PDB file of C-alpha atoms in Angstrom:
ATOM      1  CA  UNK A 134       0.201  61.739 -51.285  1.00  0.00           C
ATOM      2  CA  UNK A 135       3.049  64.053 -51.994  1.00  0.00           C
ATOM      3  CA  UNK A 136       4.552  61.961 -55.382  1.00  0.00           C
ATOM      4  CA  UNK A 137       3.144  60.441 -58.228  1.00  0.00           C
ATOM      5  CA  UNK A 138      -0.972  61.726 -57.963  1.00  0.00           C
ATOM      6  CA  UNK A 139      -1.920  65.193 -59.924  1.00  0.00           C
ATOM      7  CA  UNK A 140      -4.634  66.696 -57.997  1.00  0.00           C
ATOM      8  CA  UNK A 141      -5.521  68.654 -61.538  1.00  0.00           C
ATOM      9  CA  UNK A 142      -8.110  72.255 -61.065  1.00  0.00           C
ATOM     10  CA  UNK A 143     -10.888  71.905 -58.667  1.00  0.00           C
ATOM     11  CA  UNK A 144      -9.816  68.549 -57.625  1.00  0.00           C
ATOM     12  CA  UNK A 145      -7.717  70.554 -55.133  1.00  0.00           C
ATOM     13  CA  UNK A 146      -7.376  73.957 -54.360  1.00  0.00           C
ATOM     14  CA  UNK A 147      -4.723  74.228 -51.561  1.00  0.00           C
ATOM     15  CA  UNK A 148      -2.388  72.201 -49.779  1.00  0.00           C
ATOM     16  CA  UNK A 149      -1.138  72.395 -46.246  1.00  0.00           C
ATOM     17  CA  UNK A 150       2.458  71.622 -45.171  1.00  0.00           C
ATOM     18  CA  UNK A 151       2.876  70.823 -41.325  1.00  0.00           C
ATOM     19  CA  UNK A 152       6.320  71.093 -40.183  1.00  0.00           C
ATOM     20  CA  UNK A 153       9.334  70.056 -42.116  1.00  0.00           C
ATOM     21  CA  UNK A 154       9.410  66.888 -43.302  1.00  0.00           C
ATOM     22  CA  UNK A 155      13.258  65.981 -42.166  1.00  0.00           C
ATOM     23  CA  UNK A 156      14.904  62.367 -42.784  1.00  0.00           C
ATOM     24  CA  UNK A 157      15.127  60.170 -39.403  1.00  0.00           C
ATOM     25  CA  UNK A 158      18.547  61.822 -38.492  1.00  0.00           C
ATOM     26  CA  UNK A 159      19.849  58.170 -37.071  1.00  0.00           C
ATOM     27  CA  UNK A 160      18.584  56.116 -39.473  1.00  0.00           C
ATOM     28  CA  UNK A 161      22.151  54.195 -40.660  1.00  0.00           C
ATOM     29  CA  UNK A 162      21.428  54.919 -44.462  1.00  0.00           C
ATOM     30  CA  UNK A 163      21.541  58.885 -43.674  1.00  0.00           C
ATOM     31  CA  UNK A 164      24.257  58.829 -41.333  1.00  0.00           C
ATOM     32  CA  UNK A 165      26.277  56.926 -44.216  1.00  0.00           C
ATOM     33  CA  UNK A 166      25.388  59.123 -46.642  1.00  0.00           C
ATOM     34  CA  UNK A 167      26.337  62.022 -44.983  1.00  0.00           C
ATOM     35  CA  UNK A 168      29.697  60.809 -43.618  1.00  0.00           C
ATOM     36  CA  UNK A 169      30.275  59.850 -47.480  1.00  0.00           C
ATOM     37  CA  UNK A 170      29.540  63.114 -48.771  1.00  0.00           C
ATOM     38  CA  UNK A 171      31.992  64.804 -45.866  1.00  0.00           C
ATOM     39  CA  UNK A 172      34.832  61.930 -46.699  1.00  0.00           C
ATOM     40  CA  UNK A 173      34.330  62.950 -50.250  1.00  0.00           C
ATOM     41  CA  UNK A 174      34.987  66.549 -49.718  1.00  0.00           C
ATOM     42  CA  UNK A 175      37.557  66.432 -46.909  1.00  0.00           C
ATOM     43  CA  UNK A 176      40.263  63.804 -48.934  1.00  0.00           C
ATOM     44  CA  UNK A 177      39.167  63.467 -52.351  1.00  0.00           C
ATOM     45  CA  UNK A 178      38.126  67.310 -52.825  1.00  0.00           C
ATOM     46  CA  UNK A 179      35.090  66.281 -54.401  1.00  0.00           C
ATOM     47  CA  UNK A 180      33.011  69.654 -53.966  1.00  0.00           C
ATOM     48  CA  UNK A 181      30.665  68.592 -56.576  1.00  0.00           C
ATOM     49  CA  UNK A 182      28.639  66.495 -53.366  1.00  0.00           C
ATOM     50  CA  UNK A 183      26.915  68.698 -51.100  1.00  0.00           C
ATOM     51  CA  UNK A 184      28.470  69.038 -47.198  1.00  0.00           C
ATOM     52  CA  UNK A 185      26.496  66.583 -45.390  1.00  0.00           C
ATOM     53  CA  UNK A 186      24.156  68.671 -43.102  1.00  0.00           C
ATOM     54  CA  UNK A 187      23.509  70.379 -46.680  1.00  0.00           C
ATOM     55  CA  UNK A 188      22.604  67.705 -48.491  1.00  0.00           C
ATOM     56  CA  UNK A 189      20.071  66.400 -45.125  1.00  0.00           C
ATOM     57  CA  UNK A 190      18.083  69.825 -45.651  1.00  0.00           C
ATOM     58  CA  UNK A 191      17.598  69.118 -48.960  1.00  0.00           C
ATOM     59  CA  UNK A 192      15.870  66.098 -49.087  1.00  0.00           C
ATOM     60  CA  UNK A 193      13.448  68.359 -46.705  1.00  0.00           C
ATOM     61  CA  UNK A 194      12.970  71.013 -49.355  1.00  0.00           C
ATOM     62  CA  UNK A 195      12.393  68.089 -51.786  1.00  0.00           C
ATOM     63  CA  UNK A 196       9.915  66.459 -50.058  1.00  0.00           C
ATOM     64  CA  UNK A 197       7.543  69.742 -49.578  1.00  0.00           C
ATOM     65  CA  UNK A 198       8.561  70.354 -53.581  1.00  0.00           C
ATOM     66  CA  UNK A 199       6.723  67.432 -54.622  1.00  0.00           C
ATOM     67  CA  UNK A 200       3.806  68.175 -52.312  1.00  0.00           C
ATOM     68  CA  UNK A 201       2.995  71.298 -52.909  1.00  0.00           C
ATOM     69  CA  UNK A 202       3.000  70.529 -56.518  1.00  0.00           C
ATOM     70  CA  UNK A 203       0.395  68.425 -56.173  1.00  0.00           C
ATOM     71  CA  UNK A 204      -2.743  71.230 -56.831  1.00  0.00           C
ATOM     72  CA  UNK A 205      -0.679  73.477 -59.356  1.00  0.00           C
ATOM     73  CA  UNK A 206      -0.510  71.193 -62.051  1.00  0.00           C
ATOM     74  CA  UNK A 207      -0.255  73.311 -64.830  1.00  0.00           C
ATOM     75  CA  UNK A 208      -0.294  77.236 -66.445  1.00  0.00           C
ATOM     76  CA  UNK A 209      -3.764  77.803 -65.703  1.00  0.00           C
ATOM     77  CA  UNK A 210      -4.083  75.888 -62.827  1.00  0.00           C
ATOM     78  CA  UNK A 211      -4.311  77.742 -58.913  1.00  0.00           C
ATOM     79  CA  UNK A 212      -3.938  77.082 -55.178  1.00  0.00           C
ATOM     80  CA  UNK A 213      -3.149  78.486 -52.017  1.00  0.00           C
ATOM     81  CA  UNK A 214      -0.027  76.434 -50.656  1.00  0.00           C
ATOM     82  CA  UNK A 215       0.143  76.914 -46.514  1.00  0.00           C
ATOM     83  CA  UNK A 216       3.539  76.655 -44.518  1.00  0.00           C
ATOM     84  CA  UNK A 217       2.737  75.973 -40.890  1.00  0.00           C
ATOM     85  CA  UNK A 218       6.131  76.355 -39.514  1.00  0.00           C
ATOM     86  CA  UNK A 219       8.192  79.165 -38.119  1.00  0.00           C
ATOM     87  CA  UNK A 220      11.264  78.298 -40.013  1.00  0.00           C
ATOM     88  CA  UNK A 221       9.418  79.245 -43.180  1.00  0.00           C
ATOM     89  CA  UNK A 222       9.136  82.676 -42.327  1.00  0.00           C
ATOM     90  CA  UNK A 223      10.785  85.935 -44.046  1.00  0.00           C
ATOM     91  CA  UNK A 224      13.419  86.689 -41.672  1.00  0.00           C
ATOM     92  CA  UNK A 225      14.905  89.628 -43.045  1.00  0.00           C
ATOM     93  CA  UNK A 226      17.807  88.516 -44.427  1.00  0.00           C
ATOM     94  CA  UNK A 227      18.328  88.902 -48.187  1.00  0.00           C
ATOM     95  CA  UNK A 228      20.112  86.548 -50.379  1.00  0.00           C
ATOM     96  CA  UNK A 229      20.207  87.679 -53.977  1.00  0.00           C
ATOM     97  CA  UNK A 230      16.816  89.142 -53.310  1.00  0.00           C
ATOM     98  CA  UNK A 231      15.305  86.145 -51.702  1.00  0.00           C
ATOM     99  CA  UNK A 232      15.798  85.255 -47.854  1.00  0.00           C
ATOM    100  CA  UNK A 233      17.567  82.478 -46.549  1.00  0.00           C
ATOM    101  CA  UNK A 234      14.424  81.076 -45.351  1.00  0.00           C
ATOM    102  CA  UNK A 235      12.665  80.790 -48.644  1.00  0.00           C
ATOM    103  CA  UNK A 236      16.026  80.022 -50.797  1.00  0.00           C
ATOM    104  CA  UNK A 237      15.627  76.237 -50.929  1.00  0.00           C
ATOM    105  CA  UNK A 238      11.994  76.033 -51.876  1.00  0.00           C
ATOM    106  CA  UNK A 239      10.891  75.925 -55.760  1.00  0.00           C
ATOM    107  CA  UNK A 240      11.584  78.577 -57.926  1.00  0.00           C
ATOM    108  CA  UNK A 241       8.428  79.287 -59.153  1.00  0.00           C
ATOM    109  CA  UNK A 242       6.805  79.899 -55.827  1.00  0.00           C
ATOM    110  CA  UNK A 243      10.095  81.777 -53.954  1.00  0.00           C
ATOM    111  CA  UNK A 244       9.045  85.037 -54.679  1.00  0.00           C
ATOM    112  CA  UNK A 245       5.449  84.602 -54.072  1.00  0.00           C
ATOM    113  CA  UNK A 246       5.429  83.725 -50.326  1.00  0.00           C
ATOM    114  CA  UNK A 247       3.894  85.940 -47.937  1.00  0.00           C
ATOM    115  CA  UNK A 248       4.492  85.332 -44.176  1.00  0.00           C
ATOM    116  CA  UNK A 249       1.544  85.455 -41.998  1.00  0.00           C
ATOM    117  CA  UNK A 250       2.295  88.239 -38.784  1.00  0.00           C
ATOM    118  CA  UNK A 251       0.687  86.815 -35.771  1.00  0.00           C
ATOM    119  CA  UNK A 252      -0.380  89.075 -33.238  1.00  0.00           C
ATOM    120  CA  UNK A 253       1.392  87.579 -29.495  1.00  0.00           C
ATOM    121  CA  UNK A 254      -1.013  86.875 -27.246  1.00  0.00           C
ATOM    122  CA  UNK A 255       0.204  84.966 -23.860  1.00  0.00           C
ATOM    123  CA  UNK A 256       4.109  84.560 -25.229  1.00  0.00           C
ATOM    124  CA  UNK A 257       2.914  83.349 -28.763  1.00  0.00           C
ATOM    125  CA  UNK A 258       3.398  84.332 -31.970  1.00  0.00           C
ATOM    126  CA  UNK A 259       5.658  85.996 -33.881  1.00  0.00           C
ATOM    127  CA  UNK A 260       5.548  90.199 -34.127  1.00  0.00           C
ATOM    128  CA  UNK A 261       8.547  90.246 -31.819  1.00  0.00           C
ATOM    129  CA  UNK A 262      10.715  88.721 -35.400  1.00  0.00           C
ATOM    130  CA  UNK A 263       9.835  92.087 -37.921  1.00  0.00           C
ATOM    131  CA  UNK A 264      10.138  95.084 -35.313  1.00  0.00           C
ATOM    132  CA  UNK A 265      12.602  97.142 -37.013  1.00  0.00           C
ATOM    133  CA  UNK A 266      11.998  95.381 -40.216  1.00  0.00           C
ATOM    134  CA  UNK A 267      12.003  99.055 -42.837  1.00  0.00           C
ATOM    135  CA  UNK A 268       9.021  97.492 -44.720  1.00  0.00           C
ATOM    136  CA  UNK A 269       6.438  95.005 -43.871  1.00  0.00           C
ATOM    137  CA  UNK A 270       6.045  94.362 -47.777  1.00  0.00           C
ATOM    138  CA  UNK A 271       5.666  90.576 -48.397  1.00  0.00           C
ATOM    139  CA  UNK A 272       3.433  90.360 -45.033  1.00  0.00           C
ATOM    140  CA  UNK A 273       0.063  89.342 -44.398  1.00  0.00           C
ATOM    141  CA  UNK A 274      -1.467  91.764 -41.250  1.00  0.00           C
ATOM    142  CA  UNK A 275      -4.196  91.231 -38.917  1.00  0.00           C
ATOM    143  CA  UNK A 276      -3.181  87.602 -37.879  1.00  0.00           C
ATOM    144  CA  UNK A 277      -5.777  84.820 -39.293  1.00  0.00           C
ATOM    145  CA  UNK A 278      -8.557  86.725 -40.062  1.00  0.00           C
ATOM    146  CA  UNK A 279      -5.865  89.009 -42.823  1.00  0.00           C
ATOM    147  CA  UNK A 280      -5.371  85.182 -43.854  1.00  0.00           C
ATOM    148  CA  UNK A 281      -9.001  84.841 -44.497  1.00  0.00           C
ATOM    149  CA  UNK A 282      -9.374  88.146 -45.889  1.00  0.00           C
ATOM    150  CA  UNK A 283      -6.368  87.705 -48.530  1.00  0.00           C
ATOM    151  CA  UNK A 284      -7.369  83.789 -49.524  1.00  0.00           C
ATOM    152  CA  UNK A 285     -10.654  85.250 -50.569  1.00  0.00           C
ATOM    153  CA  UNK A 286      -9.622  88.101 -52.356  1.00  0.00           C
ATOM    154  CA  UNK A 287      -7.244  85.461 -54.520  1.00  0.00           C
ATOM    155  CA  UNK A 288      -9.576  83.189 -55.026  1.00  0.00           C
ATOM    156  CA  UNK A 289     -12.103  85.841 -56.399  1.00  0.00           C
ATOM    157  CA  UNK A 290      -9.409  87.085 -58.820  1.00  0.00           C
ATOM    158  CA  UNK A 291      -7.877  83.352 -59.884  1.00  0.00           C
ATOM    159  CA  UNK A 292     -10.557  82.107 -61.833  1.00  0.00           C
ATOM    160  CA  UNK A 293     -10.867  85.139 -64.086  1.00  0.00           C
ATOM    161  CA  UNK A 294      -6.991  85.019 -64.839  1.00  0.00           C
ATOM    162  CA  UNK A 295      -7.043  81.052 -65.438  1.00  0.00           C
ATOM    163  CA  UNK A 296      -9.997  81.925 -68.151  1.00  0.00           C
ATOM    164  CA  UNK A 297      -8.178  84.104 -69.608  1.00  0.00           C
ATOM    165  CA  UNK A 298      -4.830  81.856 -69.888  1.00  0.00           C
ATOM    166  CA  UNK A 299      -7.556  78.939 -71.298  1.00  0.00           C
ATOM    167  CA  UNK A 300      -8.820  81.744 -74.035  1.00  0.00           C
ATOM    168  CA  UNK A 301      -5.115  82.364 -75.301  1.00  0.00           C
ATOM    169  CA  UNK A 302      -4.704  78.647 -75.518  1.00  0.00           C
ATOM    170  CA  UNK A 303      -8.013  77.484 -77.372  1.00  0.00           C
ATOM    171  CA  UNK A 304      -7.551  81.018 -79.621  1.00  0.00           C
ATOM    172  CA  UNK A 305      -3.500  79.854 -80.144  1.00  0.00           C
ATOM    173  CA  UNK A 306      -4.924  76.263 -81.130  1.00  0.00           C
ATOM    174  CA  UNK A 307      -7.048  77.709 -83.701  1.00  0.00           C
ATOM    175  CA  UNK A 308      -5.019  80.167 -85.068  1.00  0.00           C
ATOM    176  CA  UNK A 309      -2.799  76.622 -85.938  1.00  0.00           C
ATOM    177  CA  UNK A 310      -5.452  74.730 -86.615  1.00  0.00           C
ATOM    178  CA  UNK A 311      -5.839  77.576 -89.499  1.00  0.00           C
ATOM    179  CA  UNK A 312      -2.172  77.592 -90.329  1.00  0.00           C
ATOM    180  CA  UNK A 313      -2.411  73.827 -90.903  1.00  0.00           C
ATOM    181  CA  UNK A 314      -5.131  73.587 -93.456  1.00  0.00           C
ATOM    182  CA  UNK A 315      -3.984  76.422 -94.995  1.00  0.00           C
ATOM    183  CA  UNK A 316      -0.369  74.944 -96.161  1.00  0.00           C
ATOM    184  CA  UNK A 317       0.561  71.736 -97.902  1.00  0.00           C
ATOM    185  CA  UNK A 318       4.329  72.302 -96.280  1.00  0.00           C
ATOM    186  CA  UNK A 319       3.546  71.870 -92.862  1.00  0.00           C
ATOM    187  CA  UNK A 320       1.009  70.141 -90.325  1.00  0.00           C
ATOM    188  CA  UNK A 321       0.459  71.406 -86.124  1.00  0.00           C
ATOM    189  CA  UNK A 322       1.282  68.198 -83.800  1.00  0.00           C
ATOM    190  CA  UNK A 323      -1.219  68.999 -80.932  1.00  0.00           C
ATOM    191  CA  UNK A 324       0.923  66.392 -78.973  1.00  0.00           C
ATOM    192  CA  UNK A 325       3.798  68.541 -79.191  1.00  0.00           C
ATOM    193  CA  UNK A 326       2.745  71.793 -79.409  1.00  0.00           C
ATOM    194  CA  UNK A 327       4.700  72.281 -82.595  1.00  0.00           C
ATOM    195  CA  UNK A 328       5.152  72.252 -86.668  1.00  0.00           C
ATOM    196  CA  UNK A 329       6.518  69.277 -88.639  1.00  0.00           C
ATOM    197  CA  UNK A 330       7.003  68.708 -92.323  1.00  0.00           C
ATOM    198  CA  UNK A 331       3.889  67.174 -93.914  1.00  0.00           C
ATOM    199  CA  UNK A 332       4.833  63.630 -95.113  1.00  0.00           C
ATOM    200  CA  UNK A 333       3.551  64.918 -98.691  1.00  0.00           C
ATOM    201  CA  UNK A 334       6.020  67.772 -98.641  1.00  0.00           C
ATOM    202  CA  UNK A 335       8.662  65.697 -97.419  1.00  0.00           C
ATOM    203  CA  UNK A 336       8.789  63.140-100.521  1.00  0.00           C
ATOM    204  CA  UNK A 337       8.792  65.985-102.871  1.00  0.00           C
ATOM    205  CA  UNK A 338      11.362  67.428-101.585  1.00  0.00           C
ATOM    206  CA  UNK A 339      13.203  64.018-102.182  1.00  0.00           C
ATOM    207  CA  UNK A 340      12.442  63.686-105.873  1.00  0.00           C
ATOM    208  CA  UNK A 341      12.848  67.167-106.347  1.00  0.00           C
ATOM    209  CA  UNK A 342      16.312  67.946-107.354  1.00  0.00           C
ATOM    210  CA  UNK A 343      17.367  71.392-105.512  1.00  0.00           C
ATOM    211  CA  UNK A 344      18.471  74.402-107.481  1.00  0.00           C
ATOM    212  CA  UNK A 345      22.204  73.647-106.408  1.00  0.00           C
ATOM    213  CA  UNK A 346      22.158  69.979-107.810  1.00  0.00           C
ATOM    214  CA  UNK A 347      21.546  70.923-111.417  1.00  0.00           C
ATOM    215  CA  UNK A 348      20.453  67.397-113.982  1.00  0.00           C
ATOM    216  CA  UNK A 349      23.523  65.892-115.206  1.00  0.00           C
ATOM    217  CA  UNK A 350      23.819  64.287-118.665  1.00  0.00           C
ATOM    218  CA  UNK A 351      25.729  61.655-118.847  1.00  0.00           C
ATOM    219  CA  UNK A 352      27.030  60.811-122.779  1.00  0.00           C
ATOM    220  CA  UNK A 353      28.593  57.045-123.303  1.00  0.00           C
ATOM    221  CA  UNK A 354      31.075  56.433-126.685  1.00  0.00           C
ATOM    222  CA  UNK A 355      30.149  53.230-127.836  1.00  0.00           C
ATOM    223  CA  UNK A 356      32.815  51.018-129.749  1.00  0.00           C
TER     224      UNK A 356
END
């Protein structure tokens, strides 16, 4: 489910990620892999290949990449992605204005992410990890039920903003649509979003000599 299926608008509306979704750390083709990419490095100086415990999170990341992409398919398209693991969470520490904990997910959704404060109760949860934190910006209070609270705030507000990202593109196709029948020169491809010469205007531009290539006369002497 996480590659090759587009679950497109209401066909989903959230996705939940359980865990991290790490390689079998003995399978033989990962242990290779990563004692290649350290060989690499080590003799050859090949820093273009990532160290190997590097490269072993990454497939991670990648793996939740392509699954949460599976219900925000396109501009005006919405979801509510869930991260149910700790290792997700904002931990305080900025790295060119994103933490370390959100720094390998996509870009479009690092700065988004809001970590959910659970109240402890019994030894659990997680309010002993932001005490001294100067600002609990970025933070979701009041445990599950601020969850619940937030998720249906967003998706109260998430339909009117995808209408109004639909209206700009149906207004923006007729305002080409328009364009198009209104010049010989040019013609809107609706597969490509974009402008190409007309065939018509392309021959005549062919036959036409241009004002640099003046008509030559050419005068024979006959015998």
């Amino acid at each position: 489910m996480s590659e090759g299926i587009s679950f497109n608008d209401d066909n989903a509306r959230g996705v939940i990620c359980v865990g991290m979704p790490y390689p079998n750390a003995r399978d033989r083709g990962v242990l290779a892999k990563k004692a290649y990419n350290e060989e690499q490095r080590k003799l050859r100086k090949n820093t273009c290949l990532l160290p190997g415990m590097e490269w072993y999170s990454q497939q991670a990341y990648r793996a939740i990449a392509q699954a949460l992409g599976r219900c925000i398919r396109h501009q005006a398209d919405y979801g509510t992605v869930i991260l149910m693991d700790s290792r997700h969470c904002d931990d305080g520490s900025p790295n060119e204005g994103i933490c370390r904990a959100h720094k390998n997910l996509p870009k479009w959704m690092r700065h988004n992410i809001r970590t959910l404060s659970v109240p402890r109760k019994n030894g659990v949860g997680n309010n002993n990890r932001f005490i001294g934190r100067p600002t609990r910006e970025g933070f979701i209070e009041g445990g599950y039920a601020g969850l619940g609270k937030v998720m249906k705030e967003f998706f109260a507000e998430c339909p009117k903003v995808s209408q109004a990202v639909r209206d700009k593109w149906k207004l923006d196709l007729e305002n080409a649509n328009k364009r198009s029948s209104q010049t010989d020169d040019h013609v809107f491809n609706k597969a490509t979003g974009g402008w190409t010469v007309a065939a018509s205007a392309a021959s005549t531009s062919a036959s036409t000599p241009s004002k640099t290539e003046q008509p030559k006369t050419v005068v024979q002497a006959g015998c």
